[in-house]
Structures are given as structure tokens and as C-alpha cells.
PDB file of C-alpha atoms in Angstrom:
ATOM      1  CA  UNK A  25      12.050 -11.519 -22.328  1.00  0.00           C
ATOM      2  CA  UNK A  26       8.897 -11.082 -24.460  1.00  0.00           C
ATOM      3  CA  UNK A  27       6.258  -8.524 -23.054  1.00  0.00           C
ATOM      4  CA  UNK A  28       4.132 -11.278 -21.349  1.00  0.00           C
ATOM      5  CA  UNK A  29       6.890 -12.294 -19.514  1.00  0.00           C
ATOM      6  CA  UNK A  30       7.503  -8.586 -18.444  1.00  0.00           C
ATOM      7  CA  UNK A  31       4.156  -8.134 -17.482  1.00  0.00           C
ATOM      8  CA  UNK A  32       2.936 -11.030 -15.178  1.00  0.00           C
ATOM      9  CA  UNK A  33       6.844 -10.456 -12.766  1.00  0.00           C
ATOM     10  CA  UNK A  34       6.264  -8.976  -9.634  1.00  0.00           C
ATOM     11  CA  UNK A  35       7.121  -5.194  -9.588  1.00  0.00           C
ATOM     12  CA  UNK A  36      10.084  -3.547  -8.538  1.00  0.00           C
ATOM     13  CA  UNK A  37       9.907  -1.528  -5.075  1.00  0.00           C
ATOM     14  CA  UNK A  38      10.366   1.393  -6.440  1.00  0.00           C
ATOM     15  CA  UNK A  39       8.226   1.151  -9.221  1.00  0.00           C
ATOM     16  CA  UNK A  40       5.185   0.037  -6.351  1.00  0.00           C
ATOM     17  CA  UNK A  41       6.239   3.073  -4.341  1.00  0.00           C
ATOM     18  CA  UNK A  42       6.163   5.021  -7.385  1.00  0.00           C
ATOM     19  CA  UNK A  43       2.227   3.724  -8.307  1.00  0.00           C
ATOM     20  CA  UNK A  44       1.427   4.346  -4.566  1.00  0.00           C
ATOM     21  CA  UNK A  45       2.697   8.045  -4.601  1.00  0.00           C
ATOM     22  CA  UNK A  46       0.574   7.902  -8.071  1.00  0.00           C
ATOM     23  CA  UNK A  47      -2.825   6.321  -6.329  1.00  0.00           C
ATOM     24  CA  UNK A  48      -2.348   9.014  -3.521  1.00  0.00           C
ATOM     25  CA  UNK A  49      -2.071  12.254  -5.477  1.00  0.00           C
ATOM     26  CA  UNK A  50      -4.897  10.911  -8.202  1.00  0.00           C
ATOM     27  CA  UNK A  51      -7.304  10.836  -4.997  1.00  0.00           C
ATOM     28  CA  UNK A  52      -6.254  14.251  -4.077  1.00  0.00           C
ATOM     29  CA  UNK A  53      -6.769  15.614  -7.889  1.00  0.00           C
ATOM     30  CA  UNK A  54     -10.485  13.823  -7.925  1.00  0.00           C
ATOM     31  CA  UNK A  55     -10.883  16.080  -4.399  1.00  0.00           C
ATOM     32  CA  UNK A  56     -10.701  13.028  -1.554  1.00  0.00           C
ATOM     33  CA  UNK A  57      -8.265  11.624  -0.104  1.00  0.00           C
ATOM     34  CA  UNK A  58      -5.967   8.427   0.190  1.00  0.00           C
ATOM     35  CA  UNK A  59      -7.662   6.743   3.345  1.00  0.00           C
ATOM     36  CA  UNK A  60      -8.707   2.929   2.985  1.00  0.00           C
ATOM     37  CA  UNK A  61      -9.646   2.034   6.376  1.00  0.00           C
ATOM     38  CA  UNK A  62     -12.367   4.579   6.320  1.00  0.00           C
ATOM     39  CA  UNK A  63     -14.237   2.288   4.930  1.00  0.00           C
ATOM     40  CA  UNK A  64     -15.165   0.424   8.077  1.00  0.00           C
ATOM     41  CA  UNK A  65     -16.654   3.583   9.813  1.00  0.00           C
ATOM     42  CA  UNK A  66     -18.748   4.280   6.575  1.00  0.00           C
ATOM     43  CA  UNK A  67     -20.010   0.775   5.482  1.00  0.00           C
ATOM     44  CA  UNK A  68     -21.110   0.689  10.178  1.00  0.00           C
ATOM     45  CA  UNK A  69     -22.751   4.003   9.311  1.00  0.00           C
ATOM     46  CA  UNK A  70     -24.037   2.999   6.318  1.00  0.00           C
ATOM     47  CA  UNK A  71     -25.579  -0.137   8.293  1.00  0.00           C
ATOM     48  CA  UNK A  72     -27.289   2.146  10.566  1.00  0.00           C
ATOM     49  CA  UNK A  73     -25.360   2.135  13.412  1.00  0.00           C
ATOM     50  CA  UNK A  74     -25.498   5.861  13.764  1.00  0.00           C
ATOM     51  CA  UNK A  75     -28.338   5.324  16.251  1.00  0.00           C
ATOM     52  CA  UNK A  76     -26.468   3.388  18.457  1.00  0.00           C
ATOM     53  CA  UNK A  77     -22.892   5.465  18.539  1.00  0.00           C
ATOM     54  CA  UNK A  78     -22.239   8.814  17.858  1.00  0.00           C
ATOM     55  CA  UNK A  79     -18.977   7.755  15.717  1.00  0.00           C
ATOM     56  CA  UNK A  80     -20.947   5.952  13.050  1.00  0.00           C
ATOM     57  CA  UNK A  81     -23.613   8.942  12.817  1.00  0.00           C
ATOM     58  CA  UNK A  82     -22.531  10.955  10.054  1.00  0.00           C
ATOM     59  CA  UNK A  83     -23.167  11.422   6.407  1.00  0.00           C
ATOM     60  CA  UNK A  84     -21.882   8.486   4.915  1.00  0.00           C
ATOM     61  CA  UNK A  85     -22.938   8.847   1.602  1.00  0.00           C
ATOM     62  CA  UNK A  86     -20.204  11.690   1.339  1.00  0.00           C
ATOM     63  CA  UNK A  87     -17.653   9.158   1.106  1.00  0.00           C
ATOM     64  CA  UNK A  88     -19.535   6.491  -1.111  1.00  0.00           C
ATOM     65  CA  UNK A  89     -16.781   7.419  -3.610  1.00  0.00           C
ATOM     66  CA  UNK A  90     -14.196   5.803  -1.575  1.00  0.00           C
ATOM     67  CA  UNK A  91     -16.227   2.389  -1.180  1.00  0.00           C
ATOM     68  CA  UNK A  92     -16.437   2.688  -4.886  1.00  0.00           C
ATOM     69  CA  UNK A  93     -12.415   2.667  -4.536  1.00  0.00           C
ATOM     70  CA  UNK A  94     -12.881  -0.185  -2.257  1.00  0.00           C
ATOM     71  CA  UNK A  95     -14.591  -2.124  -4.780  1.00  0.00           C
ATOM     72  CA  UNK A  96     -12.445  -1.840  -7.274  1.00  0.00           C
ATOM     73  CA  UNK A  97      -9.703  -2.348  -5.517  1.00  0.00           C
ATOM     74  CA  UNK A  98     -11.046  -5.898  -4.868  1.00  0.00           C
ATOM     75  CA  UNK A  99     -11.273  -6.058  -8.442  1.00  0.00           C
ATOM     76  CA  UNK A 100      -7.985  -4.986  -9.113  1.00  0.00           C
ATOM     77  CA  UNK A 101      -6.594  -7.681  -7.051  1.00  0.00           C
ATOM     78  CA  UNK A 102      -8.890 -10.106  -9.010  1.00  0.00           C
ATOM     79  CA  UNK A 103      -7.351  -9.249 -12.390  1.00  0.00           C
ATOM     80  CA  UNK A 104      -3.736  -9.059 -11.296  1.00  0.00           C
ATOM     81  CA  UNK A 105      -4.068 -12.690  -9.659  1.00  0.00           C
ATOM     82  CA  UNK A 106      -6.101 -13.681 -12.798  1.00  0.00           C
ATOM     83  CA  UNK A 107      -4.749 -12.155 -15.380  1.00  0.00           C
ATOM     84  CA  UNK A 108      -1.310 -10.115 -14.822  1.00  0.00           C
ATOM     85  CA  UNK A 109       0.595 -12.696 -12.725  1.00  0.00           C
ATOM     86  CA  UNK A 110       2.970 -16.156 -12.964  1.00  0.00           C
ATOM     87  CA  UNK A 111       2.092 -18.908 -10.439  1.00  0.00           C
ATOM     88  CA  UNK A 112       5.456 -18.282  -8.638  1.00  0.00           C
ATOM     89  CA  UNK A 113       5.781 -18.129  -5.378  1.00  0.00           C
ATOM     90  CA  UNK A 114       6.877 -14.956  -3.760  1.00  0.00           C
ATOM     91  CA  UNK A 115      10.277 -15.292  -3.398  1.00  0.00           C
ATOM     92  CA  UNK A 116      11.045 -14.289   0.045  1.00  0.00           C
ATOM     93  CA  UNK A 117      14.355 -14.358   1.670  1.00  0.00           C
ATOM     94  CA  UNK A 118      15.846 -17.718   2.640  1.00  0.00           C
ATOM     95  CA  UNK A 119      16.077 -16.530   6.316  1.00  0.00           C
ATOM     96  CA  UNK A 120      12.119 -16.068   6.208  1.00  0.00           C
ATOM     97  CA  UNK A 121      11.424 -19.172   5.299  1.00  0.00           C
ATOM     98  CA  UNK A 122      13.655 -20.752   7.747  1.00  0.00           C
ATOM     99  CA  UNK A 123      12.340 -18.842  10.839  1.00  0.00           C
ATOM    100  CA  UNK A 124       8.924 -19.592   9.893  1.00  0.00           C
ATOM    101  CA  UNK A 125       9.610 -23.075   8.948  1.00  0.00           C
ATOM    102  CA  UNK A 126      10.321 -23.440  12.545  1.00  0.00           C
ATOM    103  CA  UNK A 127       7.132 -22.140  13.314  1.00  0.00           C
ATOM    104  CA  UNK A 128       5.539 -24.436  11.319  1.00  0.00           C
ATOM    105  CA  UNK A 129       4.835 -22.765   7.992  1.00  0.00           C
ATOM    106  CA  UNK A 130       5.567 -24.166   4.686  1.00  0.00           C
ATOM    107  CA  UNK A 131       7.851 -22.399   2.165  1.00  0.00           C
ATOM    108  CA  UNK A 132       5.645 -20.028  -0.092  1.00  0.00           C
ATOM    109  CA  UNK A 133       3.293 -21.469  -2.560  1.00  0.00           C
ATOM    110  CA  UNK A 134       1.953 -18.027  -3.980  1.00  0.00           C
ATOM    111  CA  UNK A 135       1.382 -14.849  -2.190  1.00  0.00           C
ATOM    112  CA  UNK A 136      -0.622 -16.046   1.144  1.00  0.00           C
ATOM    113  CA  UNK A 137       0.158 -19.307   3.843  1.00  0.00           C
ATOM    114  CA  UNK A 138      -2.327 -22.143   3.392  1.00  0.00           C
ATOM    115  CA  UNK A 139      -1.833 -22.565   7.143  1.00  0.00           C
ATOM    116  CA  UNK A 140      -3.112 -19.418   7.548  1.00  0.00           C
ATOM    117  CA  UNK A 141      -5.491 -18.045   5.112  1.00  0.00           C
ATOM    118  CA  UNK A 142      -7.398 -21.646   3.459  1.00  0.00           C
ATOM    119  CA  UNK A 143     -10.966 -22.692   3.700  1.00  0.00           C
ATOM    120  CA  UNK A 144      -9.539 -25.676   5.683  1.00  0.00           C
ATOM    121  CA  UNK A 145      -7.842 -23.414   7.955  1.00  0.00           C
ATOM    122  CA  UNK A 146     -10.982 -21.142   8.889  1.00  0.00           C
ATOM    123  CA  UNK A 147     -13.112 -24.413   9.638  1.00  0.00           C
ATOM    124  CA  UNK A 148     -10.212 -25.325  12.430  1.00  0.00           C
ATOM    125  CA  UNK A 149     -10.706 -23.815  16.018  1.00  0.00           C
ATOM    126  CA  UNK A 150      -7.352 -21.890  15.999  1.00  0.00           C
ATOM    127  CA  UNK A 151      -7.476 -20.798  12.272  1.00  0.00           C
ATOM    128  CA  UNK A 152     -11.164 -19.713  12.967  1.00  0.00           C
ATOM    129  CA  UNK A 153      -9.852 -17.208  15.849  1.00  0.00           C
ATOM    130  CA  UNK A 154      -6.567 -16.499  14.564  1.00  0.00           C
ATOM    131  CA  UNK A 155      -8.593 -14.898  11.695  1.00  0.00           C
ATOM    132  CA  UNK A 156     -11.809 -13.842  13.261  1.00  0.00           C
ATOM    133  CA  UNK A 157      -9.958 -12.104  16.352  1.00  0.00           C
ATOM    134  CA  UNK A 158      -6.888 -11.148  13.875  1.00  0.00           C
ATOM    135  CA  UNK A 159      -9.435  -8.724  11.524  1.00  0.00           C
ATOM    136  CA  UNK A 160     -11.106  -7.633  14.619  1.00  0.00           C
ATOM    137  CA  UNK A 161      -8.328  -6.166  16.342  1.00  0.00           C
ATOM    138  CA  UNK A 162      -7.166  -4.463  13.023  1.00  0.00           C
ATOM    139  CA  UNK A 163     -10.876  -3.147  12.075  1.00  0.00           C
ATOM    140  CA  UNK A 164     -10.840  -2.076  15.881  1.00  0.00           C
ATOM    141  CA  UNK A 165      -7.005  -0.456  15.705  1.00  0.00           C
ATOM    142  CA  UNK A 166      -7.349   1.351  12.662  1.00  0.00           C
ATOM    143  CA  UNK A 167     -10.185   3.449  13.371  1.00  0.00           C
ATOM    144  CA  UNK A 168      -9.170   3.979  17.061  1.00  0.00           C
ATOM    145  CA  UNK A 169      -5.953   4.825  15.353  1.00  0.00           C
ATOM    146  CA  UNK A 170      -7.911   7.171  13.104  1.00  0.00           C
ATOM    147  CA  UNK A 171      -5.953   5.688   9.499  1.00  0.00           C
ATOM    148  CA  UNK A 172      -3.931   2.430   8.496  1.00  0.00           C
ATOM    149  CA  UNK A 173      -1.421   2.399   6.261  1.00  0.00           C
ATOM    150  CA  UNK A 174      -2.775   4.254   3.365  1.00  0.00           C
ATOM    151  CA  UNK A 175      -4.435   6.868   5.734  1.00  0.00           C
ATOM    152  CA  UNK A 176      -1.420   7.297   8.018  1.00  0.00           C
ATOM    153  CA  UNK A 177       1.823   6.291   6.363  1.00  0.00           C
ATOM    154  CA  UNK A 178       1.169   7.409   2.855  1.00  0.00           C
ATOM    155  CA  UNK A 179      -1.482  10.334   2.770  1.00  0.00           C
ATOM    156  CA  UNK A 180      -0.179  11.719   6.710  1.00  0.00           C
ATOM    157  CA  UNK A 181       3.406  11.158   6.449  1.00  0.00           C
ATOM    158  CA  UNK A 182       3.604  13.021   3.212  1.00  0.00           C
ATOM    159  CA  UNK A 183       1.641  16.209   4.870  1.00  0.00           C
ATOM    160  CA  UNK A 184       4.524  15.960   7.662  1.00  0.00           C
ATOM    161  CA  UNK A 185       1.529  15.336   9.883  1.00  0.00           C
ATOM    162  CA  UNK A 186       2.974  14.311  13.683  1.00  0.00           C
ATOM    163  CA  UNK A 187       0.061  11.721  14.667  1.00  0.00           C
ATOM    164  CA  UNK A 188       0.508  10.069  11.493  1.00  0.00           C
ATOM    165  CA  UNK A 189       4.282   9.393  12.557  1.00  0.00           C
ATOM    166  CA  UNK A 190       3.406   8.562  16.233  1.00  0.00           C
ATOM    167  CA  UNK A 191       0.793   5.941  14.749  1.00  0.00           C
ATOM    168  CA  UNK A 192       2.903   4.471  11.997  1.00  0.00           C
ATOM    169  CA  UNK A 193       5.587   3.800  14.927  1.00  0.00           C
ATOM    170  CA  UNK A 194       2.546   2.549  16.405  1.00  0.00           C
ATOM    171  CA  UNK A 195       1.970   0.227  13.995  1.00  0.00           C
ATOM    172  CA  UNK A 196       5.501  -1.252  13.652  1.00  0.00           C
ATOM    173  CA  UNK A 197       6.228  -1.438  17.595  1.00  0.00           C
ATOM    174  CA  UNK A 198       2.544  -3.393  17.257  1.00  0.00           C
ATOM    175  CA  UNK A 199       4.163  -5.905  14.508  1.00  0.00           C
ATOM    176  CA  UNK A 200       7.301  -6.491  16.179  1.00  0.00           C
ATOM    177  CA  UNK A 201       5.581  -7.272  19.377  1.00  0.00           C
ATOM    178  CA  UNK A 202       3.542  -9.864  17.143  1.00  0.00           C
ATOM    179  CA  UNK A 203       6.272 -11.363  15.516  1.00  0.00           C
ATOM    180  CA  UNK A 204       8.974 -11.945  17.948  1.00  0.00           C
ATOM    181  CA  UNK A 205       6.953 -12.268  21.033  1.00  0.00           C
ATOM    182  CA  UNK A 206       3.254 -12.959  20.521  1.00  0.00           C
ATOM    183  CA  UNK A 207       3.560 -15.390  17.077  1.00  0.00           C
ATOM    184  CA  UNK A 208       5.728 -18.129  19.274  1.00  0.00           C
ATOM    185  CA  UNK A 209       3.259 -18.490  21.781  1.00  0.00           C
ATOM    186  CA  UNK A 210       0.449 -19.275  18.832  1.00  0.00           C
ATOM    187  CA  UNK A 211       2.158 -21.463  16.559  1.00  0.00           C
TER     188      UNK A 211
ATOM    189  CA  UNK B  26     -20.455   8.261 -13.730  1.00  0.00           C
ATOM    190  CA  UNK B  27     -18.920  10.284 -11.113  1.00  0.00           C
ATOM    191  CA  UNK B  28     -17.878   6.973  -9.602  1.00  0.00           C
ATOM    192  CA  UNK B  29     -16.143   5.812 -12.720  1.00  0.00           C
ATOM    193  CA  UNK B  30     -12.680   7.887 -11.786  1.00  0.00           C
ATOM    194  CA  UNK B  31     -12.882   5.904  -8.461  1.00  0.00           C
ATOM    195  CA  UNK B  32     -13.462   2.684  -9.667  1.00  0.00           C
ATOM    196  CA  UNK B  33     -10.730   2.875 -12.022  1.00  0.00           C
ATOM    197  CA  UNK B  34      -8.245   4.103  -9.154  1.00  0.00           C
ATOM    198  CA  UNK B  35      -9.271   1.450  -7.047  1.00  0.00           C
ATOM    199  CA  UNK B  36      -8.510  -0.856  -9.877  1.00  0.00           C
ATOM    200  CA  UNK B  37      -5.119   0.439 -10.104  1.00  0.00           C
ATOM    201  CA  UNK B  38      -4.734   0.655  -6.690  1.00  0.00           C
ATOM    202  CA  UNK B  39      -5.474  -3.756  -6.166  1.00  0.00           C
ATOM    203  CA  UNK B  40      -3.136  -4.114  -8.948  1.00  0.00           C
ATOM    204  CA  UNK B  41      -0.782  -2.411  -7.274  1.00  0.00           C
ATOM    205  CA  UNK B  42      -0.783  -3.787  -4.028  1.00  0.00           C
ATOM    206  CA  UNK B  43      -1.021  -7.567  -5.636  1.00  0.00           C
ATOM    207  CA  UNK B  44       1.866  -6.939  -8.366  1.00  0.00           C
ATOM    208  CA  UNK B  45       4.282  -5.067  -5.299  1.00  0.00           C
ATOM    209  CA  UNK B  46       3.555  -8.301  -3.658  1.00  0.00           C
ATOM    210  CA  UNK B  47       2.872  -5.652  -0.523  1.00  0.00           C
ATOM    211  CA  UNK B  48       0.302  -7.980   0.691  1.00  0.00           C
ATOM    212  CA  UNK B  49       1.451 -10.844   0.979  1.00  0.00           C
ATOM    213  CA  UNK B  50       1.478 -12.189   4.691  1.00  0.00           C
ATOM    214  CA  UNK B  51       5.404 -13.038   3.777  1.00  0.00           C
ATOM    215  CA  UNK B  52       6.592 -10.371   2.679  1.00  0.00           C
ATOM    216  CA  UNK B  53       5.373  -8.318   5.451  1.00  0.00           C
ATOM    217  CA  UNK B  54       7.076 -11.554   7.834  1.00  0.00           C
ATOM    218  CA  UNK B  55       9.945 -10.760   6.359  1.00  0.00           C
ATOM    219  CA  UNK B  56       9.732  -6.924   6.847  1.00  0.00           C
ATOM    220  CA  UNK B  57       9.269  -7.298  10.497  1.00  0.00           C
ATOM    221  CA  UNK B  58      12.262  -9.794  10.566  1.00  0.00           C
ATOM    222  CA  UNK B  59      13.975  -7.249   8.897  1.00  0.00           C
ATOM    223  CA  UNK B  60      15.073  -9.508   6.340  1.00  0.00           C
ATOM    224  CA  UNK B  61      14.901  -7.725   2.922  1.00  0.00           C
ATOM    225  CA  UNK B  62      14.458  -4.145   2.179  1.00  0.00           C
ATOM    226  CA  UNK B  63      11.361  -4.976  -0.346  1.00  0.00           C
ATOM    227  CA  UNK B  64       8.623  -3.592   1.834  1.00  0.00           C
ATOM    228  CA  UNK B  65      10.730  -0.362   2.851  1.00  0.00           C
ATOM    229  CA  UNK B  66      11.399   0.195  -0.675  1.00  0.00           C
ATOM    230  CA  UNK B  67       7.885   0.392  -1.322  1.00  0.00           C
ATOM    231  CA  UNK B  68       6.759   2.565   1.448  1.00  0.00           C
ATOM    232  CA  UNK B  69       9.634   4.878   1.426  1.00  0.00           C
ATOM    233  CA  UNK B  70       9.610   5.554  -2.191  1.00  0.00           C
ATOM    234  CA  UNK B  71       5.665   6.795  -1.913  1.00  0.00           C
ATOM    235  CA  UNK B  72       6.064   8.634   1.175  1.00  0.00           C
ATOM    236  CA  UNK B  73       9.184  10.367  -0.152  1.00  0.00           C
ATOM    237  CA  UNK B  74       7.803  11.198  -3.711  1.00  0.00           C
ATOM    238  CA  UNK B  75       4.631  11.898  -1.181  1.00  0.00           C
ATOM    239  CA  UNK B  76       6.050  14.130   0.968  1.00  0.00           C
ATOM    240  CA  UNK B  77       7.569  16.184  -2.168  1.00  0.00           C
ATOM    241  CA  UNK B  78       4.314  16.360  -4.198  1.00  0.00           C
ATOM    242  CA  UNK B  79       2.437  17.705  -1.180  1.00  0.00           C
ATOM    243  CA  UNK B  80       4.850  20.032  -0.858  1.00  0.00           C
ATOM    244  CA  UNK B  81       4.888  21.318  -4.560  1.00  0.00           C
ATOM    245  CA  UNK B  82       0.911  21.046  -4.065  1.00  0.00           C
ATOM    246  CA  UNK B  83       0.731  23.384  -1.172  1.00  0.00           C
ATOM    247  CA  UNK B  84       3.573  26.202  -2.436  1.00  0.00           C
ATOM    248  CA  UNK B  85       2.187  26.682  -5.688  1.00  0.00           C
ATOM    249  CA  UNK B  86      -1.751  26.298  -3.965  1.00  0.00           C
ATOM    250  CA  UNK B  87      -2.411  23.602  -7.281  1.00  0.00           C
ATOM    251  CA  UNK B  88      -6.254  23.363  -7.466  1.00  0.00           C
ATOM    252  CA  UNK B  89      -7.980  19.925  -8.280  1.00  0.00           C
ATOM    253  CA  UNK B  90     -10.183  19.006 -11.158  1.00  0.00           C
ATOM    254  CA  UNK B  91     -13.257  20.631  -9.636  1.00  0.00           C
ATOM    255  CA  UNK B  92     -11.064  23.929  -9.699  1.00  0.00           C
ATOM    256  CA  UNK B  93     -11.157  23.789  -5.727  1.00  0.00           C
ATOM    257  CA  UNK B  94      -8.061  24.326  -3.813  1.00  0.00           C
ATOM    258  CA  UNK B  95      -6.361  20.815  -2.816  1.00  0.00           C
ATOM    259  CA  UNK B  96      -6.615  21.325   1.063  1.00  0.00           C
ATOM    260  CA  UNK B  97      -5.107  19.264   3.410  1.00  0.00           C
ATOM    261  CA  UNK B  98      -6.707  18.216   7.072  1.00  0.00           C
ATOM    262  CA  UNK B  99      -5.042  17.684   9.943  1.00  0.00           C
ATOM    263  CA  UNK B 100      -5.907  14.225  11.953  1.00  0.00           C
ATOM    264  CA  UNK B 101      -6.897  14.493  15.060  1.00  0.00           C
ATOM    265  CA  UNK B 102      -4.170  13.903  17.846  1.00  0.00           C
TER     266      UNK B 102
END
């Protein structure tokens, strides 16, 4: 395998977990924390909605750093896709693909279903508000929840912190209902 | 430039998650139909080597780069 070939192969789990654990404790060494969802709360403050709820009126320019993090996340993801990565799809069990071929979705073709997530998708009435009410109920849930995964299962599971387990257990009761129950009746 | 560190994380940080393949819509499918053990590889691994860093961090009161103690808050329940 030459080192090209190394590099653009998807990572190992525990090599992921192991960059994750890495992300987390760099944040804590700058003095923030790991806590991506924040971001929604600071860029509705930072739009001035302060004067029309109390939850958005705070100093939001203390936590510019993290929408610095945000941004280069997106960037990140840019030069992974771009530049670190074969055109292989992800290769996801053959039970996967069977179950959700009877739903109606295509084997994978790279990381994300056409059927879902395509500009042809978004310009169809069910893509449109499978999308549109999709991000609103997580923007909604994660700061009702007060984290997501970064803020809950990474940064308040590792402090032992007890509403961080109750959400997380949140969040996966929330997915199960989606996939086994919910998901039929949409597609 | 006191950006710059964050920037840089956050780099790392949407490598990681595109690499890990953690966010792919499949591969979280196929966590929820508990049909591999990718995804609880991943999140296991960084909230075990989580849980023992902020351990390590708290009983020997490590200080960040500022020189502040690294504190750690409480969510609200």
C-alpha cells in the first residue's frame, strides 16, 4: 500500500475515537470547551435576537472562538472530501442496504443518499420538508436539550455528568423511534 | 491570531468527522439498526479515553495554556 493509498481510506473506529478524545481535550487546553451546537444560540444572538428572547441575550462574542471552530470545521470537511479521500462508497453492512433498499434508497454512492440530501431532492415537496422540518427539529432539540453530541456525549459523558447521560439516552430512544417507527410511514 | 488555534481544531475536527465516516446518514442507519459496531467504536473510544483524561485533569488540577485552572461546568438539569 503506498502512503496515498493509506491516506485517502476511511479511518479506523478507534483511531476516530482516538482524534475525538484529541479535539475534546485540545478545546479544554485553549480554555473552552467541546460544544458544537452552541453555535445556534450564538450565531441567533449574534443576529440580534436578544431583544426578542431572553435565551439569545447574552454576550456572544465570548464564544466567537467556537464559530471560528465552526468554520473550520466546514473547511475541514472540504479538504478531506477534496483532497484526503477515494470516491468509494461507504461500505456499510449488507443488512443496511437491504432494509433501506426496501425503503427505497439506493445502495451507497459516497458518504450521503441522493434521495435524501441532492439539489433535486430539496426542489421536491417531501425532500423540501424532510430537510427543512428535519434541521429544525434538531436546531430546536439540541438547544432545548442544552448539547448534541459533541456537547453531551463527548465533553458531558467524560465529566460523569448525569444530564448528559439522560440526554444521550435521549437522543438514541429519539433515533430508534425514527428509524423503526417514524421512517416507514415517510418513505 | 487568537482565532488561529481554533481554526486549526476545527479543521481537524471536519477531517475527522468526514474520514470516521461518522457523518454519513448510513452509517448512522446502520447504528440505529444495530448493524455494525463502527459508530460505537467511535463514540466509545472518545468518551472512554474522555472520561480518563478528565479524570487525570481534575486529580492532578492540570492548568491550561493561559495558566488558568481547567474547570469543568455542570449542565443544567
Amino acid at each position: 500500500m503506498t502512503l496515498a493509498e493509506f491516506i485517502v481510506q476511511p479511518w479506523s473506529w478507534w483511531f476516530s475515537g482516538l482524534m475525538i478524545a484529541a479535539i475534546m481535550f485540545s478545546l479544554l487546553y485553549f480554555g473552552q470547551t467541546f460544544g458544537f451546537s452552541s453555535n445556534l444560540r450564538t450565531i441567533c444572538a449574534a443576529a440580534g435576537l436578544g431583544k426578542k428572547a431572553k435565551f439569545f441575550s447574552f454576550n456572544w462574542k465570548s464564544q466567537a472562538w467556537n464559530l471560528v471552530f465552526l468554520i473550520g470545521a466546514i473547511l475541514g470537511g472540504f479538504i478531506a472530501r477534496e483532497f484526503l479521500s477515494n470516491d468509494e462508497p461507504v461500505k456499510i453492512a449488507a443488512e443496511t442496504i437491504s432494509d433501506l433498499g426496501k425503503l427505497g434508497f439506493a445502495a451507497p454512492n459516497g458518504l450521503q443518499p441522493e434521495e435524501l440530501f441532492s439539489l433535486q431532492s430539496l426542489f421536491t415537496w417531501k425532500g423540501f420538508l424532510v430537510l427543512s422540518v428535519g434541521g429544525l427539529l434538531v436546531g430546536f432539540g439540541a438547544r432545548y436539550a442544552g448539547g448534541c453530541t459533541s456537547g453531551h456525549a463527548i465533553s458531558g459523558l467524560s465529566d460523569l455528568q448525569v444530564p448528559s447521560l439522560i440526554a444521550v439516552a435521549g437522543f438514541f430512544i429519539g433515533g430508534l423511534i425514527m428509524t423503526f417507527f417514524i421512517f416507514p410511514l415517510i418513505f | 491570531m487568537k482565532f488561529l488555534k481554533f481554526l486549526l481544531v476545527g479543521i481537524v475536527f471536519g477531517i475527522v468527522m468526514t474520514k470516521s465516516e461518522a457523518l454519513s446518514w448510513f452509517r448512522i442507519q446502520e447504528m440505529f439498526r444495530f448493524q455494525a459496531f463502527h459508530m460505537y467504536g467511535i463514540i466509545g473510544t472518545a468518551v472512554i479515553l474522555g472520561v480518563t483524561g478528565v479524570a487525570l485533569i481534575k486529580k492532578f488540577r492540570i492548568r491550561d495554556f493561559h495558566g488558568n485552572p481547567i474547570t469543568f461546568h455542570p449542565k443544567e438539569k
